[in-house]
Coordinates of C-alpha atoms and ligand atoms in Angstrom, one line a residue:
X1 CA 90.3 0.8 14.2
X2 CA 89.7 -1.8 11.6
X3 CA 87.3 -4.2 11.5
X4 CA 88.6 -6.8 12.4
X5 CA 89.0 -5.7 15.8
X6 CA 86.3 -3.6 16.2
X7 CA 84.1 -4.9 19.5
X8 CA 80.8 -4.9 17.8
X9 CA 78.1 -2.5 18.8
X10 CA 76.2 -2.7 21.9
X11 CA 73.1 -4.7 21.9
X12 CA 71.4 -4.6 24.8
X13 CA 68.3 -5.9 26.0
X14 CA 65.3 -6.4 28.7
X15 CA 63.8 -9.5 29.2
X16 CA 61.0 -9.2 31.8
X17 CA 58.5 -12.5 33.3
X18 CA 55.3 -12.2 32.7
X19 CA 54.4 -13.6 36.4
X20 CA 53.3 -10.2 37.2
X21 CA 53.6 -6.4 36.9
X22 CA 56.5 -4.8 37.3
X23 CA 57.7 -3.5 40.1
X24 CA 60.1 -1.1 41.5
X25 CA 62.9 -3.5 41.2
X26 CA 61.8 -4.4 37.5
X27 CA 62.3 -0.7 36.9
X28 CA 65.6 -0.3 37.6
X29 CA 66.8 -3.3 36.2
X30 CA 64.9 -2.1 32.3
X31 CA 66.3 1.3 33.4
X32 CA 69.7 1.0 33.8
X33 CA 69.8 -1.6 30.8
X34 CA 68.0 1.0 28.5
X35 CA 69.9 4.1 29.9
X36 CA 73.7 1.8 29.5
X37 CA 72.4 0.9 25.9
X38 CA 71.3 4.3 24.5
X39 CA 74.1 6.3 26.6
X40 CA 76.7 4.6 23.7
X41 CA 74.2 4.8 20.5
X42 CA 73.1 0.4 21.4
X43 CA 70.4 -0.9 20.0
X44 CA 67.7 -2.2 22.7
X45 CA 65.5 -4.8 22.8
X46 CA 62.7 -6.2 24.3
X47 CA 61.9 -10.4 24.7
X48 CA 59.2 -11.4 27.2
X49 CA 59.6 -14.8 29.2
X50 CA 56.6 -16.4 28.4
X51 CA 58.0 -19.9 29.7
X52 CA 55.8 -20.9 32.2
X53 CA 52.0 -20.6 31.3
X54 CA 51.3 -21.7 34.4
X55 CA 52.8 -19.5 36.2
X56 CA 51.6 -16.3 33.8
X57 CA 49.0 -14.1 35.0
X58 CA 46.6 -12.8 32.2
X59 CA 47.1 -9.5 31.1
X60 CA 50.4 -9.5 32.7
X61 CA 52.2 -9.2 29.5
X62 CA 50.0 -6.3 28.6
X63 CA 50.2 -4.5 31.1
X64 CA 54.1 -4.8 30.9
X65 CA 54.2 -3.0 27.5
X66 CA 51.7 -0.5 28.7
X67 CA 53.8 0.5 31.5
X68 CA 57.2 0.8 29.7
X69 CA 55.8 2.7 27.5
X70 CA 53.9 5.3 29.8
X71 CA 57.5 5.1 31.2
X72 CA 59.2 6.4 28.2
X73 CA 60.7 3.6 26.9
X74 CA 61.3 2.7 23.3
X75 CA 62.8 -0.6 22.2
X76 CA 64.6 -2.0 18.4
X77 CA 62.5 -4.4 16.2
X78 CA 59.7 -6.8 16.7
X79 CA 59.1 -7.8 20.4
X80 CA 60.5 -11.3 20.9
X81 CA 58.2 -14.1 22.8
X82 CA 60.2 -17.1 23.8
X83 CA 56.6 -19.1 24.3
X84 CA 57.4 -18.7 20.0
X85 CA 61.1 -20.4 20.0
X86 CA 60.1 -23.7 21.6
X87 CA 61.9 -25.0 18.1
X88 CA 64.9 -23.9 18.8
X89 CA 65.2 -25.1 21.9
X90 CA 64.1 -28.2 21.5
X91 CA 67.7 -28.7 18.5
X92 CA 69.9 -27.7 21.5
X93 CA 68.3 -29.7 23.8
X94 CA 68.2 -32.5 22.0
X95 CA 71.7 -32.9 20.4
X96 CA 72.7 -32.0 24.3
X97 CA 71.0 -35.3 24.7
X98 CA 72.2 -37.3 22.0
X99 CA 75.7 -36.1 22.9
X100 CA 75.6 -37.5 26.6
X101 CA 76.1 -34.0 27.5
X102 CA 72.5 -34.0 29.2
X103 CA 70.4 -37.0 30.6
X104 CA 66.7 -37.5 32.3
X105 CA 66.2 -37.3 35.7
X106 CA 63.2 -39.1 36.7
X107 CA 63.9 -38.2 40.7
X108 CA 61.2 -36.5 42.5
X109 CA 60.6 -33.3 44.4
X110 CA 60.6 -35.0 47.5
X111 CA 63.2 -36.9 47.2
X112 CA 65.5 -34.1 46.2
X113 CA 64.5 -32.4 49.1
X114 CA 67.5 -33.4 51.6
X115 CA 69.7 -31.9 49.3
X116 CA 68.7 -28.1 49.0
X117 CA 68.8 -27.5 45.5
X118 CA 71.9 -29.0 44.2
X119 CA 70.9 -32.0 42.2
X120 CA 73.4 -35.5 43.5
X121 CA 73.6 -36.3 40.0
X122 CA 71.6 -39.7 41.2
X123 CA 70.1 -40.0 37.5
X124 CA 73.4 -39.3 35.9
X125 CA 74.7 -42.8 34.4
X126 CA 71.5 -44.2 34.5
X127 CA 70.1 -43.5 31.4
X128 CA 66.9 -43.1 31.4
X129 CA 64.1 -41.9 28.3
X130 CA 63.7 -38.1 27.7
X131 CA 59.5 -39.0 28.4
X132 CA 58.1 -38.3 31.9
X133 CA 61.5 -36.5 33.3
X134 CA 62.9 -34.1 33.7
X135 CA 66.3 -33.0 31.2
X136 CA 69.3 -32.3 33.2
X137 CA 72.7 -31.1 32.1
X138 CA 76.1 -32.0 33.5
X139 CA 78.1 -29.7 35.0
X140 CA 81.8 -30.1 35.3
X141 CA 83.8 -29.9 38.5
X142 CA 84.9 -26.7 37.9
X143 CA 84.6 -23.0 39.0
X144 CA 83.4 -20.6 36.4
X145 CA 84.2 -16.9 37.0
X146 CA 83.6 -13.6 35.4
X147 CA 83.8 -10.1 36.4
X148 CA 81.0 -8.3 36.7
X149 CA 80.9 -4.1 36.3
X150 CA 79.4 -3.1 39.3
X151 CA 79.7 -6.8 41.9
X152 CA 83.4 -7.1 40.8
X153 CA 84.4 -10.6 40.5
X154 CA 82.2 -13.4 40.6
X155 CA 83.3 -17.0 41.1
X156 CA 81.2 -20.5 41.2
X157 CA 81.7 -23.7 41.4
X158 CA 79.4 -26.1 39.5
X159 CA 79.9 -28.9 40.9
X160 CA 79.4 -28.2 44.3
X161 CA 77.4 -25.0 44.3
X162 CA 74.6 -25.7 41.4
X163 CA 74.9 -29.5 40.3
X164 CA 73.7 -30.5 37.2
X165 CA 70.7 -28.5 36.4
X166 CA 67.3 -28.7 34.4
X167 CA 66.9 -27.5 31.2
X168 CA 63.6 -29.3 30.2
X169 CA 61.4 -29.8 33.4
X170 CA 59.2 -32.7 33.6
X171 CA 56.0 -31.3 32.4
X172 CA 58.0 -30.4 29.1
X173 CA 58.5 -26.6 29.9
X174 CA 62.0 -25.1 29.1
X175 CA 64.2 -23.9 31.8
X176 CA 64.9 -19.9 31.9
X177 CA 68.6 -21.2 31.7
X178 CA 68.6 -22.5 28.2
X179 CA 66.4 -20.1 27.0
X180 CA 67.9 -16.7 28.1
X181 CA 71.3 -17.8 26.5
X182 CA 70.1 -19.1 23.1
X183 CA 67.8 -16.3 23.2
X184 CA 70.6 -13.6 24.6
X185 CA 72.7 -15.5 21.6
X186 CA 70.5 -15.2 18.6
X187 CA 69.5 -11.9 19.2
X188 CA 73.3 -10.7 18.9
X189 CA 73.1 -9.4 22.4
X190 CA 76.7 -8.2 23.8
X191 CA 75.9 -6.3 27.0
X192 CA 73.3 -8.0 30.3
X193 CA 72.4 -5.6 32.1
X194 CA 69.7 -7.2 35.1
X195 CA 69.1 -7.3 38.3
X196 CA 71.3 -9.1 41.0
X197 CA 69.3 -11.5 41.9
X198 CA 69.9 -13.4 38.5
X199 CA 74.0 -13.3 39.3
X200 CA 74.5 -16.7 40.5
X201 CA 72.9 -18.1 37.5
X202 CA 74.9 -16.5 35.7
X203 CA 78.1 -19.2 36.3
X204 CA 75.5 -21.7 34.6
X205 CA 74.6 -19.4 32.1
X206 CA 78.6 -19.4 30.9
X207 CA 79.0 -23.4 31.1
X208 CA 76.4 -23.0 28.1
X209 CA 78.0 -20.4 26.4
X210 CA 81.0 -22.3 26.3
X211 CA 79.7 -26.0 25.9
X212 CA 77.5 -24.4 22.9
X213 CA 79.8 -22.2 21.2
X214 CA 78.3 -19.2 22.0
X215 CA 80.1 -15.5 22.6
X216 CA 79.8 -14.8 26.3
X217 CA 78.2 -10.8 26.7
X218 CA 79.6 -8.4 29.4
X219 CA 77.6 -8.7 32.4
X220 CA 76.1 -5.8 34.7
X221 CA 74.0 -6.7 37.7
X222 CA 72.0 -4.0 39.4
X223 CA 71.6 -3.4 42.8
X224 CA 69.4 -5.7 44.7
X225 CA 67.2 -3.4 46.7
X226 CA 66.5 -4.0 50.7
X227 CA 63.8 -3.3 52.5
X228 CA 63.8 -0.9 55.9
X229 CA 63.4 -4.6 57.2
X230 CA 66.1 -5.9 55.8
X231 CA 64.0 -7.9 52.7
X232 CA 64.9 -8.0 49.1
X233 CA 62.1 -5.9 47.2
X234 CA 61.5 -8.7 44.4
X235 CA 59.2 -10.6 43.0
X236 CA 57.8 -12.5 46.5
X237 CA 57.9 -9.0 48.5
X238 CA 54.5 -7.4 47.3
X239 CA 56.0 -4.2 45.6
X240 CA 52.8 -2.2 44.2
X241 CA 52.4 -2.6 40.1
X242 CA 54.2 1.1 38.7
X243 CA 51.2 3.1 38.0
X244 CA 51.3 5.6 34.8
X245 CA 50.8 8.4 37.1
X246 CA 53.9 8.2 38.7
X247 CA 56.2 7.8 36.1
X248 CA 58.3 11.1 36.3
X249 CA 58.7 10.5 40.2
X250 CA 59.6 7.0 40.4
X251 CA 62.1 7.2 37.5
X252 CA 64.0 9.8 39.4
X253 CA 63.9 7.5 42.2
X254 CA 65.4 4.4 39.9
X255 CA 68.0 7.0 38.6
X256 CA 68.9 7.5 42.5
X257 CA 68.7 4.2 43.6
X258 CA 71.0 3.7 40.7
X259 CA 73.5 6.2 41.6
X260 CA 72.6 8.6 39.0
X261 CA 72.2 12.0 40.4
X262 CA 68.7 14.1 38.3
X263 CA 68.7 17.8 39.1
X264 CA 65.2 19.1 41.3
X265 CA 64.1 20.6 38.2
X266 CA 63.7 17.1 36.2
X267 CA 60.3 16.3 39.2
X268 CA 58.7 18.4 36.7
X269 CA 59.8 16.8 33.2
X270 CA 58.0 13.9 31.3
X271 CA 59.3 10.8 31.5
X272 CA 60.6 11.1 28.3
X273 CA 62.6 14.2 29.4
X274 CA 63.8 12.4 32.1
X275 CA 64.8 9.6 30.1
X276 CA 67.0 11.6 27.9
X277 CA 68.7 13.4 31.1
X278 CA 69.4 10.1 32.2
X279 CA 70.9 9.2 28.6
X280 CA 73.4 12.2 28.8
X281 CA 74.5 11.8 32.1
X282 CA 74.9 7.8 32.5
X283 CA 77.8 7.0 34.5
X284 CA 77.6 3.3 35.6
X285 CA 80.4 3.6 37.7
X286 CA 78.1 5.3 40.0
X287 CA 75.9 2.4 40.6
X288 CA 76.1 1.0 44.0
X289 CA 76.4 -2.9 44.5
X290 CA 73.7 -2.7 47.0
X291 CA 70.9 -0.1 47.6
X292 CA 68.6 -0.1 50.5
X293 CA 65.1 1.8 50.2
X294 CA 63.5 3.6 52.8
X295 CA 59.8 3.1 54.2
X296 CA 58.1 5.9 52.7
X297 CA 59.4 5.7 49.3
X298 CA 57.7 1.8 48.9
X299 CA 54.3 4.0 48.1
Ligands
LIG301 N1 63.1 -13.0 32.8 C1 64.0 -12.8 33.9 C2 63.3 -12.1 35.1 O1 62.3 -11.5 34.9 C3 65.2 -12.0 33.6 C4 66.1 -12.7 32.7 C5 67.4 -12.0 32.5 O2 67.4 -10.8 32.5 O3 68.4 -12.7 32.2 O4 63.7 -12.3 36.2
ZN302 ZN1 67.3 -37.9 39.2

């Protein structure tokens, strides 16, 4: 192959909230990113989501660290912080502005609240100042599709199923939206692996790509995981924290949940053992599109 057509080499990446500890669900997602990364020699890398002090419980981001790396995990470079790339942000945002391509919504929570969650565009042509709003960007009336390599095909239309959404709330926080693609962008990323409760941000996610320039990555949502009940595990269900002690068990259990299939022998291996079964035998075409967990294995 020359170079010229060479797909360049897998970057791949985790990119956890620090709203909390992680979880079960959390697990699988860095998993299967990790495992789909190293399985072809990728780099992987590690950004935390520090967008929302408010929201951030202390020690949370610690305690994320400390648990991948009792888990086994070993990430590329310099751990990126997006609460450090408010600069960046700020460019885009602000030539979206300047460009018409974005305007400030000054409407309030309650008056939104008839229209369950996709913004009327009521602030669109009215052109307000960036101060004391919110900063929304137009979407088109179009459907955005892409195909996904374990959900299969994915379509969404803009218009009518998201609506012109914030990228700069009104307190002056950055969105998740802009961020995760000027971050998944700068950091060369090629391959998203996460969990499938991020996939129908995803259409808004390639209106940005697109409207910015930007290389659109492959895309691999993981299982979203149900409850006996019938719940999503995630981050309102009260999953316990993954404990060190643990580690060998419950990543055999994200490697089954995952469609992975660890020999008995591995319940006795380090994590890091286990990781490196799980490097040589990744086969994502194994993964299920959904994965239900029983009762006793929440604890
Ligand atoms: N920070 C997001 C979360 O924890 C994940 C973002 C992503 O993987 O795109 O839910
Ligand atoms: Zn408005």
């Amino acid at each position: 192959m020359t170079a010229s057509t060479a797909s360049p080499a897998y970057v791949g990446r985790f990119a956890p909230t620090p709203s909390g500890h992680l979880h079960f669900g959390s697990l699988v997602a860095a998993l299967a990113s990790y495992l789909d990364a190293r399985a072809v020699g990728g780099r992987w890398l590690l950004r935390m989501e520090d967008l929302d002090p408010p929201r951030e419980v202390p020690g949370a981001q610690a305690a994320i660290l400390d648990a991948l790396e009792r888990y086994g995990f070993e990430w590329d470079g310099e751990l990126i912080r997006q609460s450090e790339r408010h600069d960046a942000y700020a460019q885009v945002l602000d030539r979206l502005f300047s460009q018409g391509l974005a305007y400030a919504c000054t409407c309030s929570r309650k008056e939104l609240e008839a229209y369950h969650g996709v913004y009327p565009g009521l602030c669109r042509n009215l052109g307000h100042a960036q101060e004391n709003a919110a900063i929304r960007l137009r979407v088109p009336e179009l459907s955005y599709s892409f195909q996904d390599r374990v959900q299969g095909e994915l379509r969404q239309h803009l218009g009518r199923e998201a609506g012109d959404f914030v990228i700069r709330r009104r307190d002056g926080l950055y969105a998740y939206q802009l961020a995760v693609v000027l971050d998944d962008a700068w950091q060369g990323v090629t391959d998203i692996v996460r969990g499938a409760d991020l996939l129908d941000s995803t259409p808004r996610q390639l209106y940005l790509q697109e409207l910015l320039g930007l290389p659109q990555p492959r895309y691999l949502h993981v299982p979203l995981i149900i409850q006996p009940d019938g719940n999503k595990l995630g981050k309102s269900y009260r999953s316990p924290p993954l404990t060190g002690d643990q580690a060998t068990p419950l990543l055999l259990r994200a490697l089954r949940t995952l469609g992975q299939k660890p020999p008995a022998e591995l319940e006795q291996a380090t994590p890091r053992e286990v990781l490196d079964w799980g490097i040589g035998h990744w086969d994502a075409t194994l993964i299920p599109r959904v994965a239900t967990l029983a009762e006793a294995q929440l604890h």
